[in-house]
PDB file of N, CA and C in Angstrom:
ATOM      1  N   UNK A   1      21.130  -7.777 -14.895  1.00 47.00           N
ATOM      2  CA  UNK A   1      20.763  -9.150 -14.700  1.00 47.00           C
ATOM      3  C   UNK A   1      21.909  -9.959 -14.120  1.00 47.00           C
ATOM      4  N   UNK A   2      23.067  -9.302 -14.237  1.00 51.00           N
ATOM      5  CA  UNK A   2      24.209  -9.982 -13.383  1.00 51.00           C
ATOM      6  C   UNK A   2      23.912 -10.036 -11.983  1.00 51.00           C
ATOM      7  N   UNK A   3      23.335  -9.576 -11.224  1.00 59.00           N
ATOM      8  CA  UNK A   3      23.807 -10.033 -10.130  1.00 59.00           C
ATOM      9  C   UNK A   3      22.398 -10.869  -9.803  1.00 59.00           C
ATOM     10  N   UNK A   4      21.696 -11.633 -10.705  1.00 63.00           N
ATOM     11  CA  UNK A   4      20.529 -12.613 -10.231  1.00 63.00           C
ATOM     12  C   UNK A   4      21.031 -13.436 -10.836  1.00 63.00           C
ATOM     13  N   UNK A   5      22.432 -14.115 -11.407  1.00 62.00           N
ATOM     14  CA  UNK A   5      22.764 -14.707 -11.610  1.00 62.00           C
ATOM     15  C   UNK A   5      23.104 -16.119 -10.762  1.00 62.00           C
ATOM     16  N   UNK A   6      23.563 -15.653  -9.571  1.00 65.00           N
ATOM     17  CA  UNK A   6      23.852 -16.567  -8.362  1.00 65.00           C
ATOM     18  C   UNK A   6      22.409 -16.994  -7.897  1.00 65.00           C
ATOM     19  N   UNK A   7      21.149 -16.985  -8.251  1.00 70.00           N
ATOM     20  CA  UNK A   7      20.180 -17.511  -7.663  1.00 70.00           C
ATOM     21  C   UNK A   7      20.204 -18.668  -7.818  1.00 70.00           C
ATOM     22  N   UNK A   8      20.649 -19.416  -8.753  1.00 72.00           N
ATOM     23  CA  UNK A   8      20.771 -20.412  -9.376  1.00 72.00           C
ATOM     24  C   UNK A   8      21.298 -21.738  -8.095  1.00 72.00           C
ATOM     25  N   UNK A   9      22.508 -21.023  -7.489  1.00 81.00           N
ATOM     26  CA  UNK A   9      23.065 -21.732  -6.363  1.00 81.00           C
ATOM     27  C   UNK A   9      22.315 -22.007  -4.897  1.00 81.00           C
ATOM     28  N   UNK A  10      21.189 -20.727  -4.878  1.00 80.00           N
ATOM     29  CA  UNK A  10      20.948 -21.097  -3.488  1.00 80.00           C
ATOM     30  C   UNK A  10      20.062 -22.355  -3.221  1.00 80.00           C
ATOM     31  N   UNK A  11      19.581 -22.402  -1.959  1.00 84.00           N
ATOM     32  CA  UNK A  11      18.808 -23.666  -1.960  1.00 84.00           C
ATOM     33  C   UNK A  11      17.548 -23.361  -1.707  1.00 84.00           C
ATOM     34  N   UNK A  12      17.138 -24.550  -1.560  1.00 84.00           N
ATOM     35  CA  UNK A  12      14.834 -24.022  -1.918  1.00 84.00           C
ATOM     36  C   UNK A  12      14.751 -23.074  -0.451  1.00 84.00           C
ATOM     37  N   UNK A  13      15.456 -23.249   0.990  1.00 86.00           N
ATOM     38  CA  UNK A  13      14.952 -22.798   1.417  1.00 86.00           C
ATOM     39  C   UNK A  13      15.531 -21.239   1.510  1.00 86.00           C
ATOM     40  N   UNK A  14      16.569 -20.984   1.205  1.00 86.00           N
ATOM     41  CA  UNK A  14      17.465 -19.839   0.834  1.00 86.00           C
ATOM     42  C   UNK A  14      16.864 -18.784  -0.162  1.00 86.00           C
ATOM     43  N   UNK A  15      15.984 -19.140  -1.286  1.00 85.00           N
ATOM     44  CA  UNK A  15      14.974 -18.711  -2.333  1.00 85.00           C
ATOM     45  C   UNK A  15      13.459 -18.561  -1.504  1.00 85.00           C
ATOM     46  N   UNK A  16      13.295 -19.477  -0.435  1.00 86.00           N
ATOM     47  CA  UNK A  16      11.784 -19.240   0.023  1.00 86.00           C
ATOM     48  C   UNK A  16      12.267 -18.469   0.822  1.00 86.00           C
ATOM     49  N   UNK A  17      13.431 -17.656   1.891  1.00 91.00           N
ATOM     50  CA  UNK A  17      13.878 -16.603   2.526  1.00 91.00           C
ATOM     51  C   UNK A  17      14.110 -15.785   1.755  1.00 91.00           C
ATOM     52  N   UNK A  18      13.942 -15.292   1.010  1.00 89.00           N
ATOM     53  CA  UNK A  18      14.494 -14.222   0.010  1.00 89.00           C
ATOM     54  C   UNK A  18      13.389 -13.878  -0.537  1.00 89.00           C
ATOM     55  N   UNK A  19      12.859 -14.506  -1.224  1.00 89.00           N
ATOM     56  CA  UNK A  19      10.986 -14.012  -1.679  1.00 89.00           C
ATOM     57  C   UNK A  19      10.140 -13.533  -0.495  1.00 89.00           C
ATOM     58  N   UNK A  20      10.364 -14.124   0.511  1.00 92.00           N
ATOM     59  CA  UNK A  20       9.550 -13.606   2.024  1.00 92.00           C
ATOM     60  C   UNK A  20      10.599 -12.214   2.319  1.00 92.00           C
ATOM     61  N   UNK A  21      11.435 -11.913   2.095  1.00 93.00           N
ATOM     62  CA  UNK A  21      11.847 -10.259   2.360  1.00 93.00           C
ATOM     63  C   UNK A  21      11.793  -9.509   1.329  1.00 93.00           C
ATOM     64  N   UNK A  22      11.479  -9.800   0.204  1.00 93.00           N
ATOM     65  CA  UNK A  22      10.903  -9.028  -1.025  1.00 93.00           C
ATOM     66  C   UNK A  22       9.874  -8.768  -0.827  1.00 93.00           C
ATOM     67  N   UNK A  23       8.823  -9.639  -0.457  1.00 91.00           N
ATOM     68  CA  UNK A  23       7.517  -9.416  -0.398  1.00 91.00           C
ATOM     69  C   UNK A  23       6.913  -8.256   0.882  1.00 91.00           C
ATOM     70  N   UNK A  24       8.187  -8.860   2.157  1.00 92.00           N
ATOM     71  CA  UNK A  24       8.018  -7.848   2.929  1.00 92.00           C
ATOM     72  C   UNK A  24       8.334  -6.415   2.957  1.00 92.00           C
ATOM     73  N   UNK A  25       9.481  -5.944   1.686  1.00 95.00           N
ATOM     74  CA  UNK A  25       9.781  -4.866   1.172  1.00 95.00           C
ATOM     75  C   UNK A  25       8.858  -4.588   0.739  1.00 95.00           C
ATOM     76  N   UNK A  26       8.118  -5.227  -0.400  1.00 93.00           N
ATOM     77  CA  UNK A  26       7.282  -4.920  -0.957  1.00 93.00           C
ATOM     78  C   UNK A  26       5.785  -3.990   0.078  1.00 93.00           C
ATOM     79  N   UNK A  27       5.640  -5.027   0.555  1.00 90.00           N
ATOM     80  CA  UNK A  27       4.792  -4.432   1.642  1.00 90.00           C
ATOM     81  C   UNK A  27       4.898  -3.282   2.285  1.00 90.00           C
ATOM     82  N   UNK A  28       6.302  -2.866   2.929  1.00 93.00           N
ATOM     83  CA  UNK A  28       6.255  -1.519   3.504  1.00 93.00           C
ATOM     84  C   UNK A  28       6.380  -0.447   2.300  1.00 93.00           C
ATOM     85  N   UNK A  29       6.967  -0.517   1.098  1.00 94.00           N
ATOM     86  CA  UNK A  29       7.123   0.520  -0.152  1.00 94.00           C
ATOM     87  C   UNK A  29       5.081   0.642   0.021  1.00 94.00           C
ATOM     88  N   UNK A  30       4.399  -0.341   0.017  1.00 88.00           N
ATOM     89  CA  UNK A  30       3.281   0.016  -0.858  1.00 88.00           C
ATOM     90  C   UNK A  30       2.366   0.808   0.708  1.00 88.00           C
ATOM     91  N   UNK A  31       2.890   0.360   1.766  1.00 89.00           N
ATOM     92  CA  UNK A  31       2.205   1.202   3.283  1.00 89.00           C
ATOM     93  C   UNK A  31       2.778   2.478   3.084  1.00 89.00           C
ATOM     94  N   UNK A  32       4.262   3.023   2.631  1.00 94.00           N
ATOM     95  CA  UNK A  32       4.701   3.997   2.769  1.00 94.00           C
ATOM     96  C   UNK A  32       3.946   4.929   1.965  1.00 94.00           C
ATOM     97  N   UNK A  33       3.640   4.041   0.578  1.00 91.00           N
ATOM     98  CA  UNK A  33       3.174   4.911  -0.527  1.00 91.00           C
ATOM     99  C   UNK A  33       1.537   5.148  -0.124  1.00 91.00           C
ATOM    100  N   UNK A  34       0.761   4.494   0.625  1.00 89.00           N
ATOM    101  CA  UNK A  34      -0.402   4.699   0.981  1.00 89.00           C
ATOM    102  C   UNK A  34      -0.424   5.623   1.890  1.00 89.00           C
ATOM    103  N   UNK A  35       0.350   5.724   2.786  1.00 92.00           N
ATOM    104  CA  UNK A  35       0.511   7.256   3.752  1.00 92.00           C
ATOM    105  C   UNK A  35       0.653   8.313   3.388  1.00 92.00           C
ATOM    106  N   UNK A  36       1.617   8.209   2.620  1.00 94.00           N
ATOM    107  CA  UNK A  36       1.826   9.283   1.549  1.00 94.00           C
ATOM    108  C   UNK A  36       0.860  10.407   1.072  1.00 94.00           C
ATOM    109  N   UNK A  37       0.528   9.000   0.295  1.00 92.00           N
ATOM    110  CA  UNK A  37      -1.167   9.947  -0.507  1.00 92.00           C
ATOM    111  C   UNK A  37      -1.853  10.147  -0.161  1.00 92.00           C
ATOM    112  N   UNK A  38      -2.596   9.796   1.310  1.00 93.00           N
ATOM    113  CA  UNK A  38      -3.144   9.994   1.690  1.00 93.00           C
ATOM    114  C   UNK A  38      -3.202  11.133   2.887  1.00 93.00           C
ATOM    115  N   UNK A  39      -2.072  11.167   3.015  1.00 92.00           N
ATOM    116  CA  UNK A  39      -1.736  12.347   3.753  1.00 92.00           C
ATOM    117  C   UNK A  39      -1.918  13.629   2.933  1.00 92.00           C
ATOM    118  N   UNK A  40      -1.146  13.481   1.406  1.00 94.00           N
ATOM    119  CA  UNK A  40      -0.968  14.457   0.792  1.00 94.00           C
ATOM    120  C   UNK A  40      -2.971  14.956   0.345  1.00 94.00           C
ATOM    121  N   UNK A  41      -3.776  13.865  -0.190  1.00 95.00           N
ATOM    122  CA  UNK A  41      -5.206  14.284  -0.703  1.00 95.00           C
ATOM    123  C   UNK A  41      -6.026  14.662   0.735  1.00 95.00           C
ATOM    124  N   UNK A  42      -5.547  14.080   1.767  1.00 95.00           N
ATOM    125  CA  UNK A  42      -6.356  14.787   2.671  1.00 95.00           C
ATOM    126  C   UNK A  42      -6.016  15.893   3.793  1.00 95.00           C
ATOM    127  N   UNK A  43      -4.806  16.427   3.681  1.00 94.00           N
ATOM    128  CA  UNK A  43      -4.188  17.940   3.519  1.00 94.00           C
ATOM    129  C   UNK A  43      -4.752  18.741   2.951  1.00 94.00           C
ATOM    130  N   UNK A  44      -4.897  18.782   1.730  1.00 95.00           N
ATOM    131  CA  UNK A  44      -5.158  19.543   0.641  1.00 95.00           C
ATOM    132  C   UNK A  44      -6.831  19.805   0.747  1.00 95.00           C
ATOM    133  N   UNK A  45      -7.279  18.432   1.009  1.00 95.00           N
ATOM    134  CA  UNK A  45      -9.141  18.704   1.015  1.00 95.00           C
ATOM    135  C   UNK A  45      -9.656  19.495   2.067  1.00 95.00           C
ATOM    136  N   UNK A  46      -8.823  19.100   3.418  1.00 96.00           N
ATOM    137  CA  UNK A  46      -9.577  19.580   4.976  1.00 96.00           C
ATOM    138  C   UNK A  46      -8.731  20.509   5.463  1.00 96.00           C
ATOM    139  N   UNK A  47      -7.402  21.369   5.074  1.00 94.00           N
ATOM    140  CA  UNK A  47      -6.758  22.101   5.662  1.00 94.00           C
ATOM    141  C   UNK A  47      -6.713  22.985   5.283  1.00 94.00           C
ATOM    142  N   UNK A  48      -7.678  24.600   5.159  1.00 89.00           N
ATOM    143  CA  UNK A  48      -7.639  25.317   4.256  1.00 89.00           C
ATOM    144  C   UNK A  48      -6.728  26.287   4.398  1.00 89.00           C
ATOM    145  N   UNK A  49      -6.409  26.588   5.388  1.00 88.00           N
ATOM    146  CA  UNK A  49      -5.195  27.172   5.956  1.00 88.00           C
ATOM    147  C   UNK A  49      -4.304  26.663   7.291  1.00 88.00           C
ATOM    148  N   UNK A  50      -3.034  26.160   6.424  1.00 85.00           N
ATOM    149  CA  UNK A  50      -1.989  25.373   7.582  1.00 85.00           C
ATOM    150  C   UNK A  50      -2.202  26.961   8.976  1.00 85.00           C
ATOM    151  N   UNK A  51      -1.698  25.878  10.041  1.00 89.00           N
ATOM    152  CA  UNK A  51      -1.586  26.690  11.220  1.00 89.00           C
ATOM    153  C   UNK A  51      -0.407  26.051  12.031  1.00 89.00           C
ATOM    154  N   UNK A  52      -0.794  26.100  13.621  1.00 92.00           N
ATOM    155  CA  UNK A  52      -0.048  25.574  14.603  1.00 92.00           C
ATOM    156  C   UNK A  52      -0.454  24.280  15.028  1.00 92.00           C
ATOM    157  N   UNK A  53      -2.132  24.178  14.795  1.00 93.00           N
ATOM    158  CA  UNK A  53      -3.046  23.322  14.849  1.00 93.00           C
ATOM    159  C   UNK A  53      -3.709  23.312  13.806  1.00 93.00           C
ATOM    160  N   UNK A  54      -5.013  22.163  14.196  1.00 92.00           N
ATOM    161  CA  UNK A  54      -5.929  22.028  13.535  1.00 92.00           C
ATOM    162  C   UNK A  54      -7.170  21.961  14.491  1.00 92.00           C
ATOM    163  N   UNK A  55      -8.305  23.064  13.339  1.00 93.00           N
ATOM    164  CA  UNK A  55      -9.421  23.038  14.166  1.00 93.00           C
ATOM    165  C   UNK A  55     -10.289  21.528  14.276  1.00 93.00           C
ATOM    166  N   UNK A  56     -11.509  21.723  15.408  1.00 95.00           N
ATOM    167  CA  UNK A  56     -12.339  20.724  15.603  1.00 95.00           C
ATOM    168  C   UNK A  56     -12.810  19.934  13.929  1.00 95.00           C
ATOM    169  N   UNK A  57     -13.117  21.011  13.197  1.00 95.00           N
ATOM    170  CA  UNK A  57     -14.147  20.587  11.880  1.00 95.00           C
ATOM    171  C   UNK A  57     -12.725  19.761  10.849  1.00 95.00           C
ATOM    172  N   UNK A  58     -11.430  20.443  10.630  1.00 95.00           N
ATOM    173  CA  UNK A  58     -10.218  20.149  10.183  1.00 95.00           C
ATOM    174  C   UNK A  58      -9.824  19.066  10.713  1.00 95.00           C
ATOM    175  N   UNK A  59     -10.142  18.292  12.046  1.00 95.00           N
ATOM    176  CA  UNK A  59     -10.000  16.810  12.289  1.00 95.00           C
ATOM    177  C   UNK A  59     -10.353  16.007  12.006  1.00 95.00           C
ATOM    178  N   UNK A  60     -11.889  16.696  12.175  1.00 97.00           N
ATOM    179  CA  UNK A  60     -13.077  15.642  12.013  1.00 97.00           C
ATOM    180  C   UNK A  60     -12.796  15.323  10.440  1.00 97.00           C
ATOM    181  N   UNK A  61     -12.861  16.481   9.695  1.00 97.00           N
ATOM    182  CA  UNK A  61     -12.507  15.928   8.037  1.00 97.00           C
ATOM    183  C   UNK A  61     -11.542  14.930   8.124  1.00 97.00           C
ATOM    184  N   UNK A  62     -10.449  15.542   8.371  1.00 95.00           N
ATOM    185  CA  UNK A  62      -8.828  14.585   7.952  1.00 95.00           C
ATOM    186  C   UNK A  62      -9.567  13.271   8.392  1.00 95.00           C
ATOM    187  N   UNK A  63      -9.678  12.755   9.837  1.00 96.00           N
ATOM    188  CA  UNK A  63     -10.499  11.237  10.018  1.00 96.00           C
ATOM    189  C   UNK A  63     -11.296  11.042   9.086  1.00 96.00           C
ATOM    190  N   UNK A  64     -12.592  11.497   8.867  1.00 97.00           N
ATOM    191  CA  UNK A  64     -13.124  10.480   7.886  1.00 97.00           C
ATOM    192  C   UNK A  64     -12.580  10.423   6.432  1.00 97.00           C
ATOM    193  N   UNK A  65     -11.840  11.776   5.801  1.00 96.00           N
ATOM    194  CA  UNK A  65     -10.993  11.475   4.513  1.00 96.00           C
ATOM    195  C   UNK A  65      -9.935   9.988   4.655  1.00 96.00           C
ATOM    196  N   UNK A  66      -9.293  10.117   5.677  1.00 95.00           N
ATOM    197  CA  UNK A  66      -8.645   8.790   6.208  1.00 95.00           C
ATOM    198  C   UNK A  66      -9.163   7.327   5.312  1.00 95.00           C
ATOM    199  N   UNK A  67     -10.699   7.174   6.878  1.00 95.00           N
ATOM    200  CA  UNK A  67     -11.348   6.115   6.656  1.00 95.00           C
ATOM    201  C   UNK A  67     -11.724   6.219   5.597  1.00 95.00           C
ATOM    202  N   UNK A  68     -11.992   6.632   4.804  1.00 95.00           N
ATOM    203  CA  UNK A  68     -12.992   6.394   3.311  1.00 95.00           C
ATOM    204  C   UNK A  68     -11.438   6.285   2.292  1.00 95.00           C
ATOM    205  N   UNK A  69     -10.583   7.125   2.606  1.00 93.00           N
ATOM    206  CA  UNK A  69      -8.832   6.692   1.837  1.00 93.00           C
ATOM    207  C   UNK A  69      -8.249   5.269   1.867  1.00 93.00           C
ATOM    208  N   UNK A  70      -8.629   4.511   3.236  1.00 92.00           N
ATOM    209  CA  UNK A  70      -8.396   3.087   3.406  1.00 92.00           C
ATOM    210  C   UNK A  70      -9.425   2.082   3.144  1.00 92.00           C
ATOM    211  N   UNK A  71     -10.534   2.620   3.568  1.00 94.00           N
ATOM    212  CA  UNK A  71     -11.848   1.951   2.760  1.00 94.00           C
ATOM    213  C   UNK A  71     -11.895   1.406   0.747  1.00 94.00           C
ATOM    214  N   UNK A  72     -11.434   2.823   0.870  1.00 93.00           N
ATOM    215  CA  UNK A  72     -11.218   2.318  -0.808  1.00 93.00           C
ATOM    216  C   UNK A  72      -9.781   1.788  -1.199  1.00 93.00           C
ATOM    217  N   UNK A  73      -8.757   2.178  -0.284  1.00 90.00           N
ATOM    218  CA  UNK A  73      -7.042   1.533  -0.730  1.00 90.00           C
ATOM    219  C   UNK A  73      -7.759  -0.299  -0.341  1.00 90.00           C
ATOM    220  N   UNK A  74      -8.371  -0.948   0.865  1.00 92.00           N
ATOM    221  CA  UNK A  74      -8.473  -1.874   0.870  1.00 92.00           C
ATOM    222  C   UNK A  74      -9.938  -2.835  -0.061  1.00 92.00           C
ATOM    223  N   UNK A  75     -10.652  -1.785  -0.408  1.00 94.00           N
ATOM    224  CA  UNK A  75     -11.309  -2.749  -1.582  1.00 94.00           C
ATOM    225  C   UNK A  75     -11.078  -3.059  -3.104  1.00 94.00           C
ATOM    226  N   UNK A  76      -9.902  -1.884  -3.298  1.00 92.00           N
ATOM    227  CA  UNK A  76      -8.837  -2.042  -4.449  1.00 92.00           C
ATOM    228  C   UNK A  76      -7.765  -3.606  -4.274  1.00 92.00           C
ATOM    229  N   UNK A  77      -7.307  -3.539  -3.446  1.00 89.00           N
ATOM    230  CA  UNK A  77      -6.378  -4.535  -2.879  1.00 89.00           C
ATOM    231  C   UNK A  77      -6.810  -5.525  -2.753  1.00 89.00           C
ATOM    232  N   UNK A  78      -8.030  -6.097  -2.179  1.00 93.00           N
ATOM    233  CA  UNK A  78      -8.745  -7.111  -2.261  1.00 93.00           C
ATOM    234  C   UNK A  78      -9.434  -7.331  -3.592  1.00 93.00           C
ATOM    235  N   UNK A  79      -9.678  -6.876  -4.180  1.00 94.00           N
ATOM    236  CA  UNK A  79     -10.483  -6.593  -5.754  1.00 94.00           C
ATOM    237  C   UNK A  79      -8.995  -7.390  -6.714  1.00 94.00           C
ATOM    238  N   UNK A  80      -7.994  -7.030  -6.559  1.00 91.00           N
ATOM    239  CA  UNK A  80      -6.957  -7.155  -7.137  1.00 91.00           C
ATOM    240  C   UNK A  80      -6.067  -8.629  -6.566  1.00 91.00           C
ATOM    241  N   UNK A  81      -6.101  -8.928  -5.360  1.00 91.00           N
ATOM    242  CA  UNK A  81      -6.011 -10.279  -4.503  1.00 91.00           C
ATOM    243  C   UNK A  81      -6.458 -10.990  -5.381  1.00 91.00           C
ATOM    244  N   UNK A  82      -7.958 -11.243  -5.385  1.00 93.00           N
ATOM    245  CA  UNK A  82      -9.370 -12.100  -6.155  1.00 93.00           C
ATOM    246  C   UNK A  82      -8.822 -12.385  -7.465  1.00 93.00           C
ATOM    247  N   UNK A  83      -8.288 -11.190  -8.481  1.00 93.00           N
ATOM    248  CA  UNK A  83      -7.867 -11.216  -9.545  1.00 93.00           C
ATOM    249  C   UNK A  83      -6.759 -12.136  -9.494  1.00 93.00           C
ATOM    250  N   UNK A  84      -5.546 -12.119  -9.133  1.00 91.00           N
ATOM    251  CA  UNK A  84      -4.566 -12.750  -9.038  1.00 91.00           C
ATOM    252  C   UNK A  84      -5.199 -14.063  -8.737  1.00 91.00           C
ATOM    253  N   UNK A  85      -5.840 -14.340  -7.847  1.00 92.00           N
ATOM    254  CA  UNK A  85      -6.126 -16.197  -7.571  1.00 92.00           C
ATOM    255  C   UNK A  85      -6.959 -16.829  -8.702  1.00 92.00           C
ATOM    256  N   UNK A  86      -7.973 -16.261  -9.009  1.00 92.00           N
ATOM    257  CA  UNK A  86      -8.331 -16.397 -10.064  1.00 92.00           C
ATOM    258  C   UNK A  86      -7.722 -16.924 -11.115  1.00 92.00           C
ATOM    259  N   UNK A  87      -6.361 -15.555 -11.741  1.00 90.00           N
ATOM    260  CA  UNK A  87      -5.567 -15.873 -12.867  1.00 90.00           C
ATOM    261  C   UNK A  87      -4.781 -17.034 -12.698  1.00 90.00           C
ATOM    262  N   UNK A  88      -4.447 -17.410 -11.149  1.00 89.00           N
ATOM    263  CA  UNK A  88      -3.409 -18.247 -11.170  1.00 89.00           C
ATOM    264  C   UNK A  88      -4.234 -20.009 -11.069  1.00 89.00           C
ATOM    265  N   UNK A  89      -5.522 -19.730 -10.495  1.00 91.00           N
ATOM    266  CA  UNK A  89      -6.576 -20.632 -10.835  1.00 91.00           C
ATOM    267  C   UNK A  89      -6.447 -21.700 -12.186  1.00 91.00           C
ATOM    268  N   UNK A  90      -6.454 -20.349 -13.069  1.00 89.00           N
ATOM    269  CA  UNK A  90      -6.893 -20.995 -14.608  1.00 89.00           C
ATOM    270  C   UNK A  90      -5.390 -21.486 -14.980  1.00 89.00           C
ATOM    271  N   UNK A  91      -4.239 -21.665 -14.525  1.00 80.00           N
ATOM    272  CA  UNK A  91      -3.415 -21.832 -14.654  1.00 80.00           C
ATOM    273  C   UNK A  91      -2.947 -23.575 -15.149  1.00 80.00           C
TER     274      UNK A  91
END
């Protein structure tokens, strides 16, 4: 906790620059971590044996495992958005 000690000094707009590159950290940790997994669950579902390539049917899977991987990462995210305004609503 020592070194959030100096927050104290900066100024409003020095604190509103600093929350906007957290948030933007934040943002690429949670894109990185969505590639990730999604790379890793739809490997595993449509690739039954790694090669040099991938066949026609092994594409076609990986794409729609994809879309239906972001389909549901973005109605989680929005589901969870709603929640937050909400909570901060009743505030």
């Amino acid at each position: 906790m020592d070194s959030l000690s100096g927050l104290g000094s900066l100024s409003s707009a020095q604190k509103d620059e600093l929350m906007e590159q957290v948030k933007l950290q934040i943002a690429v940790a949670n894109a990185q971590e969505l590639l990730t997994k999604m790379t890793e669950k739809c490997f595993k579902k449509c690739v039954q044996q790694p090669g040099t390539s991938l066949s026609n049917s092994e594409q076609k899977c990986v794409a729609m495992c994809m879309d239906r991987y972001m389909d549901a990462w973005n109605s989680v995210s929005k589901a969870y958005s709603n929640r937050i305004e909400r909570e901060r609503a009743r505030q």
